[in-house]
Short mmCIF file of C-alpha atoms in Angstrom, two decimals:
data_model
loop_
_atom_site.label_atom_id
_atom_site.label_comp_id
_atom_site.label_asym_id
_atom_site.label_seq_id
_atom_site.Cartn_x
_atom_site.Cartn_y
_atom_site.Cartn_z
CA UNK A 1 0.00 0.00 0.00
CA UNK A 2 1.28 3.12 -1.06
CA UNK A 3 2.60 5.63 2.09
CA UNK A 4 0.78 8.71 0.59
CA UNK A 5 -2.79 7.30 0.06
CA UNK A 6 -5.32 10.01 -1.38
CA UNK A 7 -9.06 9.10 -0.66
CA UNK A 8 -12.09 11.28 -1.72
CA UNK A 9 -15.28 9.94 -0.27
CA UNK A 10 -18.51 11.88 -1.32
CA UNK A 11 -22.14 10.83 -0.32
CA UNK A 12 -25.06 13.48 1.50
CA UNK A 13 -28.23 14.41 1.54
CA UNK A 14 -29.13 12.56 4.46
CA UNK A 15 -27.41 10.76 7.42
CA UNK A 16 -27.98 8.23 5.79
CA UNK A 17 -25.62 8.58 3.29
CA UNK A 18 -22.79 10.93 5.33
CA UNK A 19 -22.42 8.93 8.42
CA UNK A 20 -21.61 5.56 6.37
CA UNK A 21 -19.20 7.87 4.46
CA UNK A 22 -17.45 8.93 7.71
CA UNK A 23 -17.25 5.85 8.91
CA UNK A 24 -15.07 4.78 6.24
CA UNK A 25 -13.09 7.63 6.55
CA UNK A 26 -12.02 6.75 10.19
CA UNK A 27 -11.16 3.23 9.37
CA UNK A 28 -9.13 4.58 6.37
CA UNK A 29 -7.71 6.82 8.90
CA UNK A 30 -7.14 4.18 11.64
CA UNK A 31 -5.66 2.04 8.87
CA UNK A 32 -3.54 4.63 7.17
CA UNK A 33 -2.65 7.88 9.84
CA UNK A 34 -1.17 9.66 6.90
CA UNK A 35 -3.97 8.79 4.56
CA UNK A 36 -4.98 12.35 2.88
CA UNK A 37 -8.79 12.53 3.24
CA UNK A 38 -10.78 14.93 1.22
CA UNK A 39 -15.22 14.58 0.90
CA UNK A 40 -17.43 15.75 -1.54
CA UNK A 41 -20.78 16.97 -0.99
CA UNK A 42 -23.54 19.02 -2.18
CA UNK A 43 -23.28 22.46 -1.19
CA UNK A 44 -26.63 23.41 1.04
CA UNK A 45 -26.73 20.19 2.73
CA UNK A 46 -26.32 18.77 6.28
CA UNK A 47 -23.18 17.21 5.25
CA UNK A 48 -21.61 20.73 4.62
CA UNK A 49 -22.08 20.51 8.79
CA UNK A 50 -21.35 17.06 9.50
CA UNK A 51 -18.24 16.24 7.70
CA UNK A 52 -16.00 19.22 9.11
CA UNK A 53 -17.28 18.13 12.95
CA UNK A 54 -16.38 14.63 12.07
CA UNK A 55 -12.81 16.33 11.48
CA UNK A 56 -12.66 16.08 7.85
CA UNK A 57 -12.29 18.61 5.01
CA UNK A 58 -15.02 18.84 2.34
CA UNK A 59 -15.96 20.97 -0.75
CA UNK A 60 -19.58 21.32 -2.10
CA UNK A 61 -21.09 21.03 -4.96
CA UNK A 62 -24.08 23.03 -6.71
CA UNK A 63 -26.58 19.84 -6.77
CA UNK A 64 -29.81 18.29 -5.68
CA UNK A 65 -31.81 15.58 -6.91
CA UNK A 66 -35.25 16.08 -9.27
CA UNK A 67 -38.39 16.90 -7.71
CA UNK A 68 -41.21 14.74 -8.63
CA UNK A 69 -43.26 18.09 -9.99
CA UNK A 70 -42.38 20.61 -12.38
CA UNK A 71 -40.51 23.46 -10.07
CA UNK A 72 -37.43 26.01 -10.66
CA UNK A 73 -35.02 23.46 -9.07
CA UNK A 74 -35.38 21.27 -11.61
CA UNK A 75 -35.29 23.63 -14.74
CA UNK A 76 -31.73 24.59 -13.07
CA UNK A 77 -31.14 20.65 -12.52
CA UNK A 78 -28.94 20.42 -16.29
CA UNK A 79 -27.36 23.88 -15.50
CA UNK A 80 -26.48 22.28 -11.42
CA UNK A 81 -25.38 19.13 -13.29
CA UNK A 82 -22.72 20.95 -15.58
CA UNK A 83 -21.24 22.70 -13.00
CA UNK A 84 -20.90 19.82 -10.33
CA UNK A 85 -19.65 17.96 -13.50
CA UNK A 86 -17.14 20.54 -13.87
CA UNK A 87 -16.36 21.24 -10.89
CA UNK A 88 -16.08 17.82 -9.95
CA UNK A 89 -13.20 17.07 -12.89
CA UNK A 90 -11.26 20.66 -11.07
CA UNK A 91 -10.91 18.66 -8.03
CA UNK A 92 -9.89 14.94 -9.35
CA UNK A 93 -7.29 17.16 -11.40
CA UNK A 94 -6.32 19.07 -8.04
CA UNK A 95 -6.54 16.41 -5.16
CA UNK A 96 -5.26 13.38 -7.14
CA UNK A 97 -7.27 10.65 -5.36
CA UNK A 98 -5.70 6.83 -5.30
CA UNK A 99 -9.48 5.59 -4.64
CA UNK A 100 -12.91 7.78 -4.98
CA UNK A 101 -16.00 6.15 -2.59
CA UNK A 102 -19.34 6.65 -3.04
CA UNK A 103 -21.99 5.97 -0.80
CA UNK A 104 -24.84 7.89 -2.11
CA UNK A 105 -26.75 11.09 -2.35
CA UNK A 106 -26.69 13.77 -4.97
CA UNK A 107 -23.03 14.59 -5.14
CA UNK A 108 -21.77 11.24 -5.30
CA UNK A 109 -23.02 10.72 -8.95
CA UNK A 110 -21.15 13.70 -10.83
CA UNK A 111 -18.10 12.89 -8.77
CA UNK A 112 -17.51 9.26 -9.51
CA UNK A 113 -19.01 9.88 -13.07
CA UNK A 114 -15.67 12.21 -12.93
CA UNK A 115 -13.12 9.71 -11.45
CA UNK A 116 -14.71 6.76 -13.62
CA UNK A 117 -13.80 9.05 -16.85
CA UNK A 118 -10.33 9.26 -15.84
CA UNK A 119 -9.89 6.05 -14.99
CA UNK A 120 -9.48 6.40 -11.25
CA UNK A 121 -11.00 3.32 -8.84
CA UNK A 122 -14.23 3.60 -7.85
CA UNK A 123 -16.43 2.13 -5.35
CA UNK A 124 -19.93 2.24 -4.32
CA UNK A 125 -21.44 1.36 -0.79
CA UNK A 126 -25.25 0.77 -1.41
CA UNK A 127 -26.90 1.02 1.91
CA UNK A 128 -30.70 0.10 0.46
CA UNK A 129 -32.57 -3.00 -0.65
CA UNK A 130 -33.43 -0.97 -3.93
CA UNK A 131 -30.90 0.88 -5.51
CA UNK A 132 -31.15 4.70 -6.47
CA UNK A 133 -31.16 5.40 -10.12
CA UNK A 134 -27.61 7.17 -9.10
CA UNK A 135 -25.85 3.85 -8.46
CA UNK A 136 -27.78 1.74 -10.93
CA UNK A 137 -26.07 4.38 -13.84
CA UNK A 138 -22.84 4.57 -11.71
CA UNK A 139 -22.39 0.52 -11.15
CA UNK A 140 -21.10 -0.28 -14.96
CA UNK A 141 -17.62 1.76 -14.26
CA UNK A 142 -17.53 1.12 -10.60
CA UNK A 143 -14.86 -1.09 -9.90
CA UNK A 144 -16.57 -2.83 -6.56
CA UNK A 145 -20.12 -2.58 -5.15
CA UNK A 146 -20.35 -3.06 -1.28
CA UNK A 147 -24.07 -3.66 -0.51
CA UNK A 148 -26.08 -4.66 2.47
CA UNK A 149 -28.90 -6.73 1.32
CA UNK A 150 -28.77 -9.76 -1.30
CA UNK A 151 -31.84 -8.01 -3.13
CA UNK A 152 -29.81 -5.45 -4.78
CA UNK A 153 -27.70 -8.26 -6.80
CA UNK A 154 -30.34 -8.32 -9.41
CA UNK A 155 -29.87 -4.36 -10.09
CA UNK A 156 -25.58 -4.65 -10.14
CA UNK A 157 -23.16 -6.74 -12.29
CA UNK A 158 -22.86 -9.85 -9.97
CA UNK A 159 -19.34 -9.86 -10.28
CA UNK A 160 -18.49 -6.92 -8.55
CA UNK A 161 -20.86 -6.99 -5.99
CA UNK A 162 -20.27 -8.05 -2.36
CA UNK A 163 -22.52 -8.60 0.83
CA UNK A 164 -20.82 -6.58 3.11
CA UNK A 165 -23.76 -5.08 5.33
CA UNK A 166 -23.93 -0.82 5.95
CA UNK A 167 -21.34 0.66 8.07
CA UNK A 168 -22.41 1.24 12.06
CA UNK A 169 -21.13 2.70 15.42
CA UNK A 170 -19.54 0.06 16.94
CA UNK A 171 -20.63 1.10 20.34
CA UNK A 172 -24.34 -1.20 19.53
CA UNK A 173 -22.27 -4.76 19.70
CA UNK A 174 -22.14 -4.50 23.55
CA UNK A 175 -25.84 -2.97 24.50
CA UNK A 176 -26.69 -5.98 26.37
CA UNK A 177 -24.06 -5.83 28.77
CA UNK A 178 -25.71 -2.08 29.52
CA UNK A 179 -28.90 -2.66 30.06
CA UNK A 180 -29.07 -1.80 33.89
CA UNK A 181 -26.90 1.37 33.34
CA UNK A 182 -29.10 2.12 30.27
CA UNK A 183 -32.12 1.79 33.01
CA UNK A 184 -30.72 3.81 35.30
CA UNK A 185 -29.13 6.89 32.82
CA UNK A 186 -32.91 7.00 31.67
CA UNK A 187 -34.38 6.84 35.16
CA UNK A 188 -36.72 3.88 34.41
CA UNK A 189 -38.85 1.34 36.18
CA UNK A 190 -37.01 -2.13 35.61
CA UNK A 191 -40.80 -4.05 36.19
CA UNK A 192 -42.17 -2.03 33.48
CA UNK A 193 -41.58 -2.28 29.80
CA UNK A 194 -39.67 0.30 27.55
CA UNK A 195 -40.76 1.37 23.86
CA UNK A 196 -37.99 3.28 22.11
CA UNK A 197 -39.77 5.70 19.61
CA UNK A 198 -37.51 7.18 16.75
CA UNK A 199 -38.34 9.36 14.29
CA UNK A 200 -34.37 10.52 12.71
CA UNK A 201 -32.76 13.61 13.96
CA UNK A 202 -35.31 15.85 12.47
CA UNK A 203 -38.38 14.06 13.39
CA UNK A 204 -41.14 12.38 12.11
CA UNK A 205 -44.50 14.17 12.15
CA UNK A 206 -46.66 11.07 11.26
CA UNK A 207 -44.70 8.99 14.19
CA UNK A 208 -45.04 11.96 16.59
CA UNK A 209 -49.02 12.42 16.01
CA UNK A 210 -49.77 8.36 16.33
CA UNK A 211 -47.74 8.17 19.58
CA UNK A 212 -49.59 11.36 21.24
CA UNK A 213 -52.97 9.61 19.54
CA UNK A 214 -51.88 6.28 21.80
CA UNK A 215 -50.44 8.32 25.14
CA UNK A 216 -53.62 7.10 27.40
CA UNK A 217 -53.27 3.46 25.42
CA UNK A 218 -49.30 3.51 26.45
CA UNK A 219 -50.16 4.63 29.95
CA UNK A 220 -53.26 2.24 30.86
CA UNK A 221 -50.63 -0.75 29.92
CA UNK A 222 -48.26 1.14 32.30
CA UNK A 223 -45.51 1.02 29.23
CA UNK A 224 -42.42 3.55 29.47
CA UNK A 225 -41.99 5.26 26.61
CA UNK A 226 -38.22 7.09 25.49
CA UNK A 227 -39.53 9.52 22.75
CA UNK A 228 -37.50 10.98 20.35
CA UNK A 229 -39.72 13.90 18.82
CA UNK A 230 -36.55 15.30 16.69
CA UNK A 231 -35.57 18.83 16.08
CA UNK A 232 -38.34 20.14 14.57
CA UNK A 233 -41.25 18.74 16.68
CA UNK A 234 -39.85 18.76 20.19
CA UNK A 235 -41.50 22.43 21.12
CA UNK A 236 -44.83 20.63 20.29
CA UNK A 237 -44.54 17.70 22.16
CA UNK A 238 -42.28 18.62 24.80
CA UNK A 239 -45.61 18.46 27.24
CA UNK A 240 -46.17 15.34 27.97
CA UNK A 241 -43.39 15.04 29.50
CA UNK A 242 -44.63 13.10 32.25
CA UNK A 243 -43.70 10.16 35.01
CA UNK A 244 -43.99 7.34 32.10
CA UNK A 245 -43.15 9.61 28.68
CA UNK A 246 -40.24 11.15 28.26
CA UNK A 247 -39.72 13.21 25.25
CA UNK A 248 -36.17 13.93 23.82
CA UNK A 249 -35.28 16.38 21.14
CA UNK A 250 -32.12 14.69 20.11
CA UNK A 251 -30.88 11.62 21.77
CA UNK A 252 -27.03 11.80 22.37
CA UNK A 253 -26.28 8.23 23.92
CA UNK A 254 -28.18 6.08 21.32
CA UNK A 255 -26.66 2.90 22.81
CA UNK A 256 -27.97 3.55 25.81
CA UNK A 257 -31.52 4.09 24.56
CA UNK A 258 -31.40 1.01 22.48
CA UNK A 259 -30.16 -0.95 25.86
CA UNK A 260 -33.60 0.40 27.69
CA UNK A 261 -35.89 -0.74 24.92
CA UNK A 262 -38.08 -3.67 24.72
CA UNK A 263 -39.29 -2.52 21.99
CA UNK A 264 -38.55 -0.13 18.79
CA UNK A 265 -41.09 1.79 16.59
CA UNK A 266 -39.02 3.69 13.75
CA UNK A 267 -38.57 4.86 10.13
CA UNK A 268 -36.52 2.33 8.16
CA UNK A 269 -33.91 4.19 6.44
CA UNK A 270 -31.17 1.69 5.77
CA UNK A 271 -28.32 2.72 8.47
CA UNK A 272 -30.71 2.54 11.03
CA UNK A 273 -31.94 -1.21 10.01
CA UNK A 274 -28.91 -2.55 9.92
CA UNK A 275 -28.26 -0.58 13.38
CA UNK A 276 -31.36 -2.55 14.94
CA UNK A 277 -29.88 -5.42 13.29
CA UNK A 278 -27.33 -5.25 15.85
CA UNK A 279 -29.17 -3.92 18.46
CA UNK A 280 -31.76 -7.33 18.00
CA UNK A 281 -34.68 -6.51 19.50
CA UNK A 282 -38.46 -5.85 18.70
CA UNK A 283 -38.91 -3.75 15.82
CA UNK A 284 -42.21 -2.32 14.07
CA UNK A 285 -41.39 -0.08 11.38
CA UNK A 286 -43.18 2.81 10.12
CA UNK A 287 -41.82 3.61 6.53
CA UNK A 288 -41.09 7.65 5.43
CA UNK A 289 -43.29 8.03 2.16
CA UNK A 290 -41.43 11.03 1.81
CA UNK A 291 -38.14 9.55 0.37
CA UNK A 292 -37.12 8.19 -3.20
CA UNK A 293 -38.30 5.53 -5.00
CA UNK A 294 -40.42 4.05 -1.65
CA UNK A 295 -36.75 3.04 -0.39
CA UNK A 296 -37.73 2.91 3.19
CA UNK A 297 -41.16 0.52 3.42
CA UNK A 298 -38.72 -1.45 0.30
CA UNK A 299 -35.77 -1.75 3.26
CA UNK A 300 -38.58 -2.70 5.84
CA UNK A 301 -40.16 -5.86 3.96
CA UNK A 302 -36.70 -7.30 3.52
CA UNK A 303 -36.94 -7.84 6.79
CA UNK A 304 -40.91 -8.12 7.38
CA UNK A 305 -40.59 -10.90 5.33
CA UNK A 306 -38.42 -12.77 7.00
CA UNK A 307 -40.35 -12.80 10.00
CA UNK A 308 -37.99 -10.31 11.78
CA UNK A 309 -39.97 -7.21 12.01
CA UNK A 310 -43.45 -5.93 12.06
CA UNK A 311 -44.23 -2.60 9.60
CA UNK A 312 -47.16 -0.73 8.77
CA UNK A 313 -47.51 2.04 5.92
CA UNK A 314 -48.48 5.51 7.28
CA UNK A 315 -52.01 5.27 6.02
CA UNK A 316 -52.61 2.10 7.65
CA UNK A 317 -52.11 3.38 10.86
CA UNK A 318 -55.31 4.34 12.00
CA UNK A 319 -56.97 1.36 11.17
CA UNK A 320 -54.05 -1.57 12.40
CA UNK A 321 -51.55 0.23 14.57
CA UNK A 322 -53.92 -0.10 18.34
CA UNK A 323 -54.28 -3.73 17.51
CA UNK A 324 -51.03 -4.73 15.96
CA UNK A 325 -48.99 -3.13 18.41
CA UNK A 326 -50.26 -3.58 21.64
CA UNK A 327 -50.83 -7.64 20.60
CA UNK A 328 -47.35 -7.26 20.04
CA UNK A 329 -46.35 -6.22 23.34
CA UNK A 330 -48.53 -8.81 25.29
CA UNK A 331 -46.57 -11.40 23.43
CA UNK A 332 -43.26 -12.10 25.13
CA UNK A 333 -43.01 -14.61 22.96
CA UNK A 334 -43.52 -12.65 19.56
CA UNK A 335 -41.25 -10.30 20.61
CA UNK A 336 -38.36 -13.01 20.55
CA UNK A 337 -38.84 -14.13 17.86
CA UNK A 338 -38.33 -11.31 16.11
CA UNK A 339 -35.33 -10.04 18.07
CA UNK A 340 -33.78 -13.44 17.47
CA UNK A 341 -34.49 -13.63 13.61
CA UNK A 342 -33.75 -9.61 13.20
CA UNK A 343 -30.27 -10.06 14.75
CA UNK A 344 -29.32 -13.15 12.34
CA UNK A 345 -29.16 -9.84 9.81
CA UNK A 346 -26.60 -8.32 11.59
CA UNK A 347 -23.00 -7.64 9.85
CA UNK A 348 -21.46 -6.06 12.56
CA UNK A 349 -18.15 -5.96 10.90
CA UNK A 350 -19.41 -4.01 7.52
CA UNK A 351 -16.69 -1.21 7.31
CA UNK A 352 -13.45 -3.49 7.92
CA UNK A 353 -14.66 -5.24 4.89
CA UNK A 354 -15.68 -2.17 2.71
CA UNK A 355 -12.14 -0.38 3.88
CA UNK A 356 -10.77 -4.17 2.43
CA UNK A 357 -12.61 -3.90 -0.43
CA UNK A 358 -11.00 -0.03 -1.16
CA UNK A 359 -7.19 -1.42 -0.20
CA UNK A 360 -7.90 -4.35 -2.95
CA UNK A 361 -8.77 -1.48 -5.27
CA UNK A 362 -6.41 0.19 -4.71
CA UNK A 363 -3.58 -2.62 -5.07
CA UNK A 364 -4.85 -3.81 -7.90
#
C-alpha cells in the first residue's frame, strides 16, 4: 500500500448517506494515519455541517436531486449538473485521489461519473434493498459494489458486488451488557416495559401524532416510553413530559436508549436497520413516504418478510396500529422471535470489509 494514500469519499443528503461515508473515513484513517482525506458533498446540505465536525475537510457542490413536480429546481437541474460535473473534474485534477468512494446522495453521482472518466478506482457502498437510479447508472464503471442486502444483486453486475452489510457505530455490539446502566441513565422502572420511539434527527411528524394519539393506550398498559420527537417537533410535544413519557429532542447516547428498549417503533432508512440489526430486538417499522423511489417501506419488507420485524404504511395506521402493536407487546413470545431472527441480519463488521474492499482497489 502506497505511504501517501489520497481518498475522496462523497455521499449526503441525508445521514444516511454521510455517516456511512465517515465511517469509512475513520477506518481509512485508523488504517492509514497519513492517509490524505478529502469529501465531496452538495453544497446546502447537512453534510456541509457534518463532515467538518467529524474532522474532515469537504468541498460542495451546486446539486440536488429532481423533484417529482415541475418546479425552478429542476429547470436549473442540467445547468447544477454541468457545473458539479465541472467542478467535480477541477478537483480529481487538483486532489489526485488513489481511490474515490461513493456511498450515495446527490453529489456522489457527478463525482464518480468524474473519477470513472479518468480512470481512477471507484467504489460504491449501497446502503438500500433498492438501488437509487444514481448507483444503478454509476455501477457499470464502478470497480466494486459493497451492498447490504442480497436483493440489490439483481440491479448490479454480480461480479463486482459483495454482501458486506452498511457501516455502524460500533458502540451497539455491547448494549446488552448495559442494560441496567441504560435503566438507570434513563431513570426507568425495571418491572415495566420500555418502547424506544424514533423518528431521525429531524423528526417524524406522522410517528409523533400516532404516539400522542396512543399516550392514554401507552399509559393504561403502564408502558415507558423514550420519545425521540426530533428537532423540529420537540417544542410541540415537549408536554407530555410526564412520570412514564419522556420526550427527547435529540438523543445523544443512542446505545444507551437502544439498551432500555423492549421494543422499537421507527422509520426504516437503511443505516438505522442494519443498526437494529445489531441492536436485536423488537422492531415495528413505520416507513417515510417522503423519500425516493419508496426506499424505506422497500428496506422494511426485507426484513418483514423474514419474520424479523413488524411494519405498517403511514395510512394504515389508523386502522391496524392499536391492535397490531399492543398484541405485540402482550406477546413475550412474539417479541423473541423477532429479536432473534432480526439479529441473524446483523454484519457487525461491515466497514473493515468495505475499507478491504477499497485497499484491494487500490492494489490492484
Amino acid at each position: 500500500m502506497k505511504k501517501d494514500l489520497r481518498v475522496i469519499l462523497s455521499g449526503g443528503g441525508t445521514g444516511g448517506h454521510i455517516y456511512p461515508a465517515i465511517a469509512i473515513a475513520n477506518e481509512i484513517q485508523a488504517r492509514h494515519p497519513e492517509a490524505e482525506i478529502l469529501f465531496v458533498g452538495a453544497s446546502d446540505r447537512m453534510e456541509m455541517e457534518k463532515v467538518p465536525q467529524a474532522g474532515y475537510k469537504i468541498e460542495g457542490l451546486w446539486i440536488s436531486g429532481i423533484q417529482r413536480k415541475l418546479t425552478f429546481s429542476n429547470l436549473m437541474f442540467p445547468f447544477k449538473l454541468l457545473s458539479s460535473l465541472a467542478k467535480s473534474r477541477r478537483i480529481i485534477r487538483d486532489f489526485k485521489p488513489d481511490v474515490v468512494i461513493g456511498t450515495g446522495g446527490f453529489a456522489s453521482g457527478p463525482l464518480l461519473k468524474a473519477a470513472n472518466s479518468k480512470g481512477i478506482p471507484s467504489l460504491i457502498q449501497e446502503q438500500n434493498s433498492f438501488p437509487g437510479i444514481t448507483n444503478k447508472l454509476l455501477a457499470k464503471e464502478a470497480g466494486k459494489i459493497c451492498a447490504a442486502y442480497e436483493e440489490v444483486k439483481r440491479f448490479f453486475p454480480a461480479e463486482k458486488t459483495i454482501i458486506t452489510g452498511n457501516p455502524v457505530r460500533q458502540d451497539l455490539l455491547k448494549i446488552d451488557q448495559n442494560r441496567e446502566k441504560a435503566l438507570a441513565h434513563f431513570g426507568l422502572d425495571k418491572d415495566k416495559k420500555v418502547v424506544l420511539v424514533l423518528g431521525g434527527s429531524l423528526g417524524a411528524r406522522r410517528i409523533n401524532q400516532l404516539v400522542e394519539a396512543n399516550l392514554e393506550r401507552f399509559k393504561k398498559e403502564n408502558i415507558q416510553l423514550i420519545w425521540q420527537t426530533g428537532k423540529l417537533y420537540y417544542d410541540e410535544y415537549k408536554k407530555y413530559n410526564s412520570g412514564l413519557v419522556q420526550t427527547h429532542l435529540f438523543l445523544n447516547e443512542m446505545n444507551l436508549a437502544y439498551g432500555a428498549a423492549d421494543v422499537i417503533i421507527s422509520r426504516a432508512g437503511a443505516g438505522t436497520v442494519s443498526e437494529l440489526s445489531i441492536v436485536g430486538k423488537p422492531v415495528f417499522f413505520v416507513p417515510s413516504p417522503n423519500v425516493a423511489e419508496d426506499h424505506q417501506a422497500k428496506n422494511a419488507m426485507a426484513v418483514v418478510k423474514i419474520n424479523a420485524a413488524m411494519m405498517l404504511k403511514e395510512n394504515d395506521l389508523e386502522e391496524k396500529f392499536e391492535t397490531e402493536f399492543f398484541a405485540l407487546m402482550a406477546s413475550d413470545e412474539k417479541q423473541k422471535v423477532l429479536g432473534e431472527n432480526i439479529k441473524k441480519l446483523a454484519l457487525p463488521n461491515a466497514t473493515a470489509r468495505i475499507v478491504d474492499e477499497v485497499e484491494k482497489l487500490i492494489n490492484n
